[in-house]
């Protein structure tokens, strides 16, 4: 047992540090620091910088343009990314459909899709959920009927994050009604430009346009855009959900949030002193910091297992549960730290190019939306209740 | 980065497991707890024979030279067995002080005896007013010819009755809560001027109140430098007790899980009720977090950076306190009436976990310390 | 809406206080205050005192020995008792079986049992739970078979509180295996001196002897001891459970808080009282706010004719608070929660205490109070009841 990093790893850490220090655009860092949403062109700009360095996809194998780093290096990389105000990775391409394509896709699919995910040129969104199928995803009803060398897709997907910005969507569709529900589902990649696709905005609790209801009317999708076999889509989706859960541990992002919380609490006043000097507030911060530390070490234990070639089972759901709970605690404490200035709510303040003086301290405006939107974290990616069901069944055998 | 055990560590784990299985049936433990001294000298001799007493002690003094991880492996299994022998007091803490602060002569004289099971130690630090602050010391040590003479009261000294020597914190200078001016002393248990009141503790151990009136003591470590020494050794003790707690929690989690699968009410096993499933998942999650923090603190306890070390210690203690509380309370709750009985082992683990939170400062204390660091 | 107690309520409160001041001996008060073990005589002594004043069974019908009090007066009375450190009334007779007897019993049964309950000559215990039937009480298996004028009872009851002192036990027994499990249960009153009854202690995790197993082997019970109609026992039991759950807990909680405050004032941290430590003070304040909420919740529900749902959430919240107070108390005493000297909890122990004298009961009480979320319908079961009965789930 040891925690020590090798000299090589330490040198690597310095390399990443100096790279980011040098290359992270100041305007992007400032948006992240203030908790403002980072726009698509900015994310693409940053992704391009990483791509040019060969670091676009830390988790991918080298042959597909990944780094081939071991678990330790990936951890170090994430850690350093979090030390700086780097934007969060948009997961749909890099963390979700990318790995799925290189694992289950055809050569042609790999060639067609992977490079543009790496460069950030093409954006993806996830089309799983439907109005009637949320936690019970397998009950989905969006139909795909084979017609020559095309599937004709009809139905409604919902909660599609970033569908309004996406070039492509990966979807689960029903191709058969026979057997168990899970056995009639296929996995399709669909060009968002195809006629018949209509994403309509859903405004979220924080007032922003994050996700969409997407209607499919006679949408023609070439058969070659199916991943793997027909009616085996559920298997691929399950594989991907595992991936999603691990990336959802959010250790790095939560470290960023904790740092921001401390900065804010350091500047806020209470009783004539800094709020961080208020014993009971300081205790609350310490309490979530302790939770974050144990969460981080749990994550490290899983990484080490993985690195040693022992695949992790359903325990990985623990990371999703804890990671999202911690995120929510952090955003909630941040609101608490702001006092009255959590209340002013002017969406425009969050957009690029807002150059009026801020209402209250400049860090305030973004926090309430962050808090509100963080409520989603325990719902998406398989709600935390569903994660508990999974652990109860798969790990505890209940 | 690596969280797996080496082959030797795995062997150690196996052998402690075997010992616990053979010697620590709940009934045997119950007898030990009720016995005169509260544990078994035979077990102690066996531990000496198996090299466990020598485990963390340096090789040049008859030890094996194990590190924090070895102690962790052992303590976790002791936790699983609710072992009552004074390993913590005597070896982890007593040995820890000798190693960290003992003079060459003290080490040469005492460490081999400790390793061989020929001598036991205890550590007296708490006072009525001190609560969890190790540096809140009112016991006085006055220079007396070549040596020192100690006076004052020490409370809840674990395993004092069976110790040959007791390590006592006392003030040689400074005000009652100053970090400076505390010195550690070795006193003999049969010293003139020492009176002891021995009693059992609620979790099945033994402890004593000490009243010192001019007891002769020999300094252990630098005069006036006791605070730093205590911080170091108590940090190690906390790392070790975290492992014990993890062992306790795992047993409770496993037992409760099994119980829910077998206990039938309303025509189905209790494990079919979703609230109970989710409660079990939360218990499991607490266990895993506690284990993570236990690894963390044991891997960081040797860190050169004192603040890093202190943060690791306090963070782990907070986590262990929270997790132990949740797992303990819920294990009782999910066992229903059975969880309330002295007969079942569940309550005994729960009590031990509850008192582990108190040891060396409870979660409130360590949360505050962490926030202040 | 009106939050004030009326003048006559306040006068009544003063009267109760005065009664307690005049009748509760100082040493008995002290035992209760310190949380020491009480003997049977202690309970009986106080119950008799209350009875002399006509206050032992206030919720009974007046003609049987009750008092015509308003819900507020009942409430004040209970809380004054607790805040005055009176020994608690043992509920099994006066609060549990008696209402069943005077509601469903025959005239002979009323005459035979109620007077002994009133003057505390008969001590009752509750024989519901069995090893295989806890939360799922209706599955109980203790059998009663009719044999001439008697029932013959065989089976095992468990967790029977204070059965070691009991003269009588009221039992749920199975008289029929047909239909739904609830439909074959009868309610029997059984003399604990009947041949074939054996009581064995169960020691709980705090080391005390509160509960027992009660074994029945061919115990003959006269059929006249059946309450109401054979196979209708479940109806009576449900009626009784409501009483069991609708005890006011506010007084006890205030007492716990009071004890905790006293301790926190005397414990020391960093050279100052623990109660002035910001973190501990915040926890105390938080607790007190919760207690106030609970108190007003209880007051709001006073006098409601259908206490079903309220009884469930009051039980959940109240017992959570009992547990929390006991936990804070244990934390407050620091290292002195460790020493465990059984005899120190018994009155008349005359060694000096180890550490402060308030410390000894802290850990045992914390451990003992884990029971409150388990008994009288566990808090999980209460939540099931609420989600079904109130939320319609
Ligand atoms: C911000 C956000 C972004 C999203 N992005 C996408 C996206 O890009 N693509 C996409 O396909 N989907 C997306 N989703 C959808 C998400 O996956 C679903 O919201 C999720 O699966 C839950 O489904 P539901 O909303 O229908 O809730 P329901 O399934 O109706 O659940 C409601 C509540 O009941 C609980 N529950 C349900 N079943 C059980 C059970 N068996 N046991 C215990 N509790 C249960 C749930 O935990 C939840 O608390 C997003 C959601 C949000 C909030
Ligand atoms: C100190 C003490 C005194 C007592 N005194 C008496 C007495 O005087 N007379 C008497 O008859 N009984 C008495 N009892 C027994 C008490 O009523 C039972 O313990 C209680 O009904 C729970 O039953 P059980 O212990 O068998 O637990 P179980 O029913 O086995 O329950 C175990 C756990 O599972 C949970 N659970 C069970 N079913 C469900 C469900 N459907 N959904 C969710 N969770 C569930 C429970 O809440 C509990 O946490 C006493 C108990 C105690 C601890």
JSON list of N, CA and C in Angstrom, two decimals, chain A residues 256-294:
[
{"chain": "A", "resi": 256, "resn": "UNK", "atom": "N", "xyz": [-12.95, 22.28, -7.07]},
{"chain": "A", "resi": 256, "resn": "UNK", "atom": "CA", "xyz": [-13.10, 23.65, -7.57]},
{"chain": "A", "resi": 256, "resn": "UNK", "atom": "C", "xyz": [-14.18, 24.38, -6.79]},
{"chain": "A", "resi": 257, "resn": "UNK", "atom": "N", "xyz": [-15.30, 23.70, -6.62]},
{"chain": "A", "resi": 257, "resn": "UNK", "atom": "CA", "xyz": [-16.42, 24.35, -5.92]},
{"chain": "A", "resi": 257, "resn": "UNK", "atom": "C", "xyz": [-16.04, 24.68, -4.48]},
{"chain": "A", "resi": 258, "resn": "UNK", "atom": "N", "xyz": [-15.34, 23.76, -3.83]},
{"chain": "A", "resi": 258, "resn": "UNK", "atom": "CA", "xyz": [-14.94, 24.00, -2.45]},
{"chain": "A", "resi": 258, "resn": "UNK", "atom": "C", "xyz": [-14.02, 25.21, -2.37]},
{"chain": "A", "resi": 259, "resn": "UNK", "atom": "N", "xyz": [-13.12, 25.29, -3.33]},
{"chain": "A", "resi": 259, "resn": "UNK", "atom": "CA", "xyz": [-12.20, 26.42, -3.34]},
{"chain": "A", "resi": 259, "resn": "UNK", "atom": "C", "xyz": [-12.98, 27.74, -3.49]},
{"chain": "A", "resi": 260, "resn": "UNK", "atom": "N", "xyz": [-13.96, 27.70, -4.39]},
{"chain": "A", "resi": 260, "resn": "UNK", "atom": "CA", "xyz": [-14.75, 28.90, -4.61]},
{"chain": "A", "resi": 260, "resn": "UNK", "atom": "C", "xyz": [-15.54, 29.25, -3.35]},
{"chain": "A", "resi": 261, "resn": "UNK", "atom": "N", "xyz": [-16.10, 28.22, -2.74]},
{"chain": "A", "resi": 261, "resn": "UNK", "atom": "CA", "xyz": [-16.85, 28.45, -1.50]},
{"chain": "A", "resi": 261, "resn": "UNK", "atom": "C", "xyz": [-15.97, 29.13, -0.45]},
{"chain": "A", "resi": 262, "resn": "UNK", "atom": "N", "xyz": [-14.74, 28.64, -0.33]},
{"chain": "A", "resi": 262, "resn": "UNK", "atom": "CA", "xyz": [-13.85, 29.22, 0.68]},
{"chain": "A", "resi": 262, "resn": "UNK", "atom": "C", "xyz": [-13.50, 30.67, 0.34]},
{"chain": "A", "resi": 263, "resn": "UNK", "atom": "N", "xyz": [-13.31, 30.90, -0.96]},
{"chain": "A", "resi": 263, "resn": "UNK", "atom": "CA", "xyz": [-13.01, 32.29, -1.35]},
{"chain": "A", "resi": 263, "resn": "UNK", "atom": "C", "xyz": [-14.19, 33.20, -1.01]},
{"chain": "A", "resi": 264, "resn": "UNK", "atom": "N", "xyz": [-15.36, 32.74, -1.37]},
{"chain": "A", "resi": 264, "resn": "UNK", "atom": "CA", "xyz": [-16.55, 33.57, -1.12]},
{"chain": "A", "resi": 264, "resn": "UNK", "atom": "C", "xyz": [-16.74, 33.78, 0.37]},
{"chain": "A", "resi": 265, "resn": "UNK", "atom": "N", "xyz": [-16.66, 32.68, 1.12]},
{"chain": "A", "resi": 265, "resn": "UNK", "atom": "CA", "xyz": [-16.87, 32.82, 2.57]},
{"chain": "A", "resi": 265, "resn": "UNK", "atom": "C", "xyz": [-15.77, 33.66, 3.19]},
{"chain": "A", "resi": 266, "resn": "UNK", "atom": "N", "xyz": [-14.60, 33.64, 2.56]},
{"chain": "A", "resi": 266, "resn": "UNK", "atom": "CA", "xyz": [-13.50, 34.47, 3.06]},
{"chain": "A", "resi": 266, "resn": "UNK", "atom": "C", "xyz": [-13.79, 35.95, 2.88]},
{"chain": "A", "resi": 267, "resn": "UNK", "atom": "N", "xyz": [-14.54, 36.28, 1.84]},
{"chain": "A", "resi": 267, "resn": "UNK", "atom": "CA", "xyz": [-14.83, 37.69, 1.60]},
{"chain": "A", "resi": 267, "resn": "UNK", "atom": "C", "xyz": [-16.11, 38.16, 2.26]},
{"chain": "A", "resi": 268, "resn": "UNK", "atom": "N", "xyz": [-17.05, 37.25, 2.46]},
{"chain": "A", "resi": 268, "resn": "UNK", "atom": "CA", "xyz": [-18.30, 37.64, 3.12]},
{"chain": "A", "resi": 268, "resn": "UNK", "atom": "C", "xyz": [-18.02, 37.97, 4.58]},
{"chain": "A", "resi": 269, "resn": "UNK", "atom": "N", "xyz": [-18.83, 38.88, 5.14]},
{"chain": "A", "resi": 269, "resn": "UNK", "atom": "CA", "xyz": [-18.62, 39.27, 6.53]},
{"chain": "A", "resi": 269, "resn": "UNK", "atom": "C", "xyz": [-19.74, 38.74, 7.41]},
{"chain": "A", "resi": 270, "resn": "UNK", "atom": "N", "xyz": [-19.37, 38.42, 8.62]},
{"chain": "A", "resi": 270, "resn": "UNK", "atom": "CA", "xyz": [-20.38, 38.05, 9.60]},
{"chain": "A", "resi": 270, "resn": "UNK", "atom": "C", "xyz": [-19.88, 38.55, 10.93]},
{"chain": "A", "resi": 271, "resn": "UNK", "atom": "N", "xyz": [-20.68, 39.31, 11.61]},
{"chain": "A", "resi": 271, "resn": "UNK", "atom": "CA", "xyz": [-20.26, 39.78, 12.93]},
{"chain": "A", "resi": 271, "resn": "UNK", "atom": "C", "xyz": [-18.96, 40.56, 12.86]},
{"chain": "A", "resi": 272, "resn": "UNK", "atom": "N", "xyz": [-18.77, 41.28, 11.77]},
{"chain": "A", "resi": 272, "resn": "UNK", "atom": "CA", "xyz": [-17.56, 42.09, 11.64]},
{"chain": "A", "resi": 272, "resn": "UNK", "atom": "C", "xyz": [-16.32, 41.33, 11.25]},
{"chain": "A", "resi": 273, "resn": "UNK", "atom": "N", "xyz": [-16.48, 40.01, 11.06]},
{"chain": "A", "resi": 273, "resn": "UNK", "atom": "CA", "xyz": [-15.31, 39.22, 10.68]},
{"chain": "A", "resi": 273, "resn": "UNK", "atom": "C", "xyz": [-15.60, 38.51, 9.37]},
{"chain": "A", "resi": 274, "resn": "UNK", "atom": "N", "xyz": [-14.55, 37.89, 8.85]},
{"chain": "A", "resi": 274, "resn": "UNK", "atom": "CA", "xyz": [-14.77, 37.05, 7.69]},
{"chain": "A", "resi": 274, "resn": "UNK", "atom": "C", "xyz": [-15.66, 35.86, 8.10]},
{"chain": "A", "resi": 275, "resn": "UNK", "atom": "N", "xyz": [-16.54, 35.48, 7.19]},
{"chain": "A", "resi": 275, "resn": "UNK", "atom": "CA", "xyz": [-17.44, 34.37, 7.49]},
{"chain": "A", "resi": 275, "resn": "UNK", "atom": "C", "xyz": [-16.66, 33.08, 7.77]},
{"chain": "A", "resi": 276, "resn": "UNK", "atom": "N", "xyz": [-15.48, 32.95, 7.19]},
{"chain": "A", "resi": 276, "resn": "UNK", "atom": "CA", "xyz": [-14.68, 31.75, 7.46]},
{"chain": "A", "resi": 276, "resn": "UNK", "atom": "C", "xyz": [-14.20, 31.73, 8.92]},
{"chain": "A", "resi": 277, "resn": "UNK", "atom": "N", "xyz": [-14.25, 32.88, 9.58]},
{"chain": "A", "resi": 277, "resn": "UNK", "atom": "CA", "xyz": [-13.86, 32.89, 11.00]},
{"chain": "A", "resi": 277, "resn": "UNK", "atom": "C", "xyz": [-15.03, 32.60, 11.92]},
{"chain": "A", "resi": 278, "resn": "UNK", "atom": "N", "xyz": [-16.20, 32.51, 11.32]},
{"chain": "A", "resi": 278, "resn": "UNK", "atom": "CA", "xyz": [-17.37, 32.13, 12.10]},
{"chain": "A", "resi": 278, "resn": "UNK", "atom": "C", "xyz": [-17.29, 30.62, 12.36]},
{"chain": "A", "resi": 279, "resn": "UNK", "atom": "N", "xyz": [-17.22, 30.27, 13.65]},
{"chain": "A", "resi": 279, "resn": "UNK", "atom": "CA", "xyz": [-16.94, 28.87, 13.99]},
{"chain": "A", "resi": 279, "resn": "UNK", "atom": "C", "xyz": [-17.94, 27.91, 13.37]},
{"chain": "A", "resi": 280, "resn": "UNK", "atom": "N", "xyz": [-19.21, 28.28, 13.44]},
{"chain": "A", "resi": 280, "resn": "UNK", "atom": "CA", "xyz": [-20.14, 27.25, 13.01]},
{"chain": "A", "resi": 280, "resn": "UNK", "atom": "C", "xyz": [-20.16, 27.16, 11.49]},
{"chain": "A", "resi": 281, "resn": "UNK", "atom": "N", "xyz": [-19.92, 28.27, 10.81]},
{"chain": "A", "resi": 281, "resn": "UNK", "atom": "CA", "xyz": [-19.82, 28.15, 9.36]},
{"chain": "A", "resi": 281, "resn": "UNK", "atom": "C", "xyz": [-18.55, 27.38, 8.97]},
{"chain": "A", "resi": 282, "resn": "UNK", "atom": "N", "xyz": [-17.46, 27.70, 9.63]},
{"chain": "A", "resi": 282, "resn": "UNK", "atom": "CA", "xyz": [-16.21, 27.00, 9.34]},
{"chain": "A", "resi": 282, "resn": "UNK", "atom": "C", "xyz": [-16.36, 25.49, 9.55]},
{"chain": "A", "resi": 283, "resn": "UNK", "atom": "N", "xyz": [-17.13, 25.13, 10.58]},
{"chain": "A", "resi": 283, "resn": "UNK", "atom": "CA", "xyz": [-17.37, 23.71, 10.82]},
{"chain": "A", "resi": 283, "resn": "UNK", "atom": "C", "xyz": [-18.14, 23.06, 9.68]},
{"chain": "A", "resi": 284, "resn": "UNK", "atom": "N", "xyz": [-19.09, 23.78, 9.14]},
{"chain": "A", "resi": 284, "resn": "UNK", "atom": "CA", "xyz": [-19.85, 23.21, 8.04]},
{"chain": "A", "resi": 284, "resn": "UNK", "atom": "C", "xyz": [-18.95, 22.98, 6.82]},
{"chain": "A", "resi": 285, "resn": "UNK", "atom": "N", "xyz": [-18.09, 23.97, 6.58]},
{"chain": "A", "resi": 285, "resn": "UNK", "atom": "CA", "xyz": [-17.18, 23.82, 5.45]},
{"chain": "A", "resi": 285, "resn": "UNK", "atom": "C", "xyz": [-16.25, 22.64, 5.70]},
{"chain": "A", "resi": 286, "resn": "UNK", "atom": "N", "xyz": [-15.74, 22.56, 6.92]},
{"chain": "A", "resi": 286, "resn": "UNK", "atom": "CA", "xyz": [-14.83, 21.45, 7.25]},
{"chain": "A", "resi": 286, "resn": "UNK", "atom": "C", "xyz": [-15.56, 20.13, 7.06]},
{"chain": "A", "resi": 287, "resn": "UNK", "atom": "N", "xyz": [-16.82, 20.10, 7.45]},
{"chain": "A", "resi": 287, "resn": "UNK", "atom": "CA", "xyz": [-17.58, 18.86, 7.36]},
{"chain": "A", "resi": 287, "resn": "UNK", "atom": "C", "xyz": [-17.69, 18.39, 5.91]},
{"chain": "A", "resi": 288, "resn": "UNK", "atom": "N", "xyz": [-18.00, 19.29, 4.99]},
{"chain": "A", "resi": 288, "resn": "UNK", "atom": "CA", "xyz": [-18.08, 18.77, 3.62]},
{"chain": "A", "resi": 288, "resn": "UNK", "atom": "C", "xyz": [-16.70, 18.50, 3.04]},
{"chain": "A", "resi": 289, "resn": "UNK", "atom": "N", "xyz": [-15.72, 19.22, 3.53]},
{"chain": "A", "resi": 289, "resn": "UNK", "atom": "CA", "xyz": [-14.37, 18.93, 3.06]},
{"chain": "A", "resi": 289, "resn": "UNK", "atom": "C", "xyz": [-13.95, 17.51, 3.47]},
{"chain": "A", "resi": 290, "resn": "UNK", "atom": "N", "xyz": [-14.31, 17.14, 4.67]},
{"chain": "A", "resi": 290, "resn": "UNK", "atom": "CA", "xyz": [-14.01, 15.78, 5.11]},
{"chain": "A", "resi": 290, "resn": "UNK", "atom": "C", "xyz": [-14.74, 14.77, 4.23]},
{"chain": "A", "resi": 291, "resn": "UNK", "atom": "N", "xyz": [-15.99, 15.06, 3.95]},
{"chain": "A", "resi": 291, "resn": "UNK", "atom": "CA", "xyz": [-16.75, 14.14, 3.08]},
{"chain": "A", "resi": 291, "resn": "UNK", "atom": "C", "xyz": [-16.10, 14.04, 1.71]},
{"chain": "A", "resi": 292, "resn": "UNK", "atom": "N", "xyz": [-15.67, 15.18, 1.20]},
{"chain": "A", "resi": 292, "resn": "UNK", "atom": "CA", "xyz": [-15.05, 15.18, -0.11]},
{"chain": "A", "resi": 292, "resn": "UNK", "atom": "C", "xyz": [-13.75, 14.39, -0.08]},
{"chain": "A", "resi": 293, "resn": "UNK", "atom": "N", "xyz": [-13.01, 14.52, 1.00]},
{"chain": "A", "resi": 293, "resn": "UNK", "atom": "CA", "xyz": [-11.77, 13.75, 1.10]},
{"chain": "A", "resi": 293, "resn": "UNK", "atom": "C", "xyz": [-12.06, 12.25, 1.09]},
{"chain": "A", "resi": 294, "resn": "UNK", "atom": "N", "xyz": [-13.04, 11.83, 1.85]},
{"chain": "A", "resi": 294, "resn": "UNK", "atom": "CA", "xyz": [-13.27, 10.38, 1.87]},
{"chain": "A", "resi": 294, "resn": "UNK", "atom": "C", "xyz": [-13.83, 9.92, 0.53]}
]
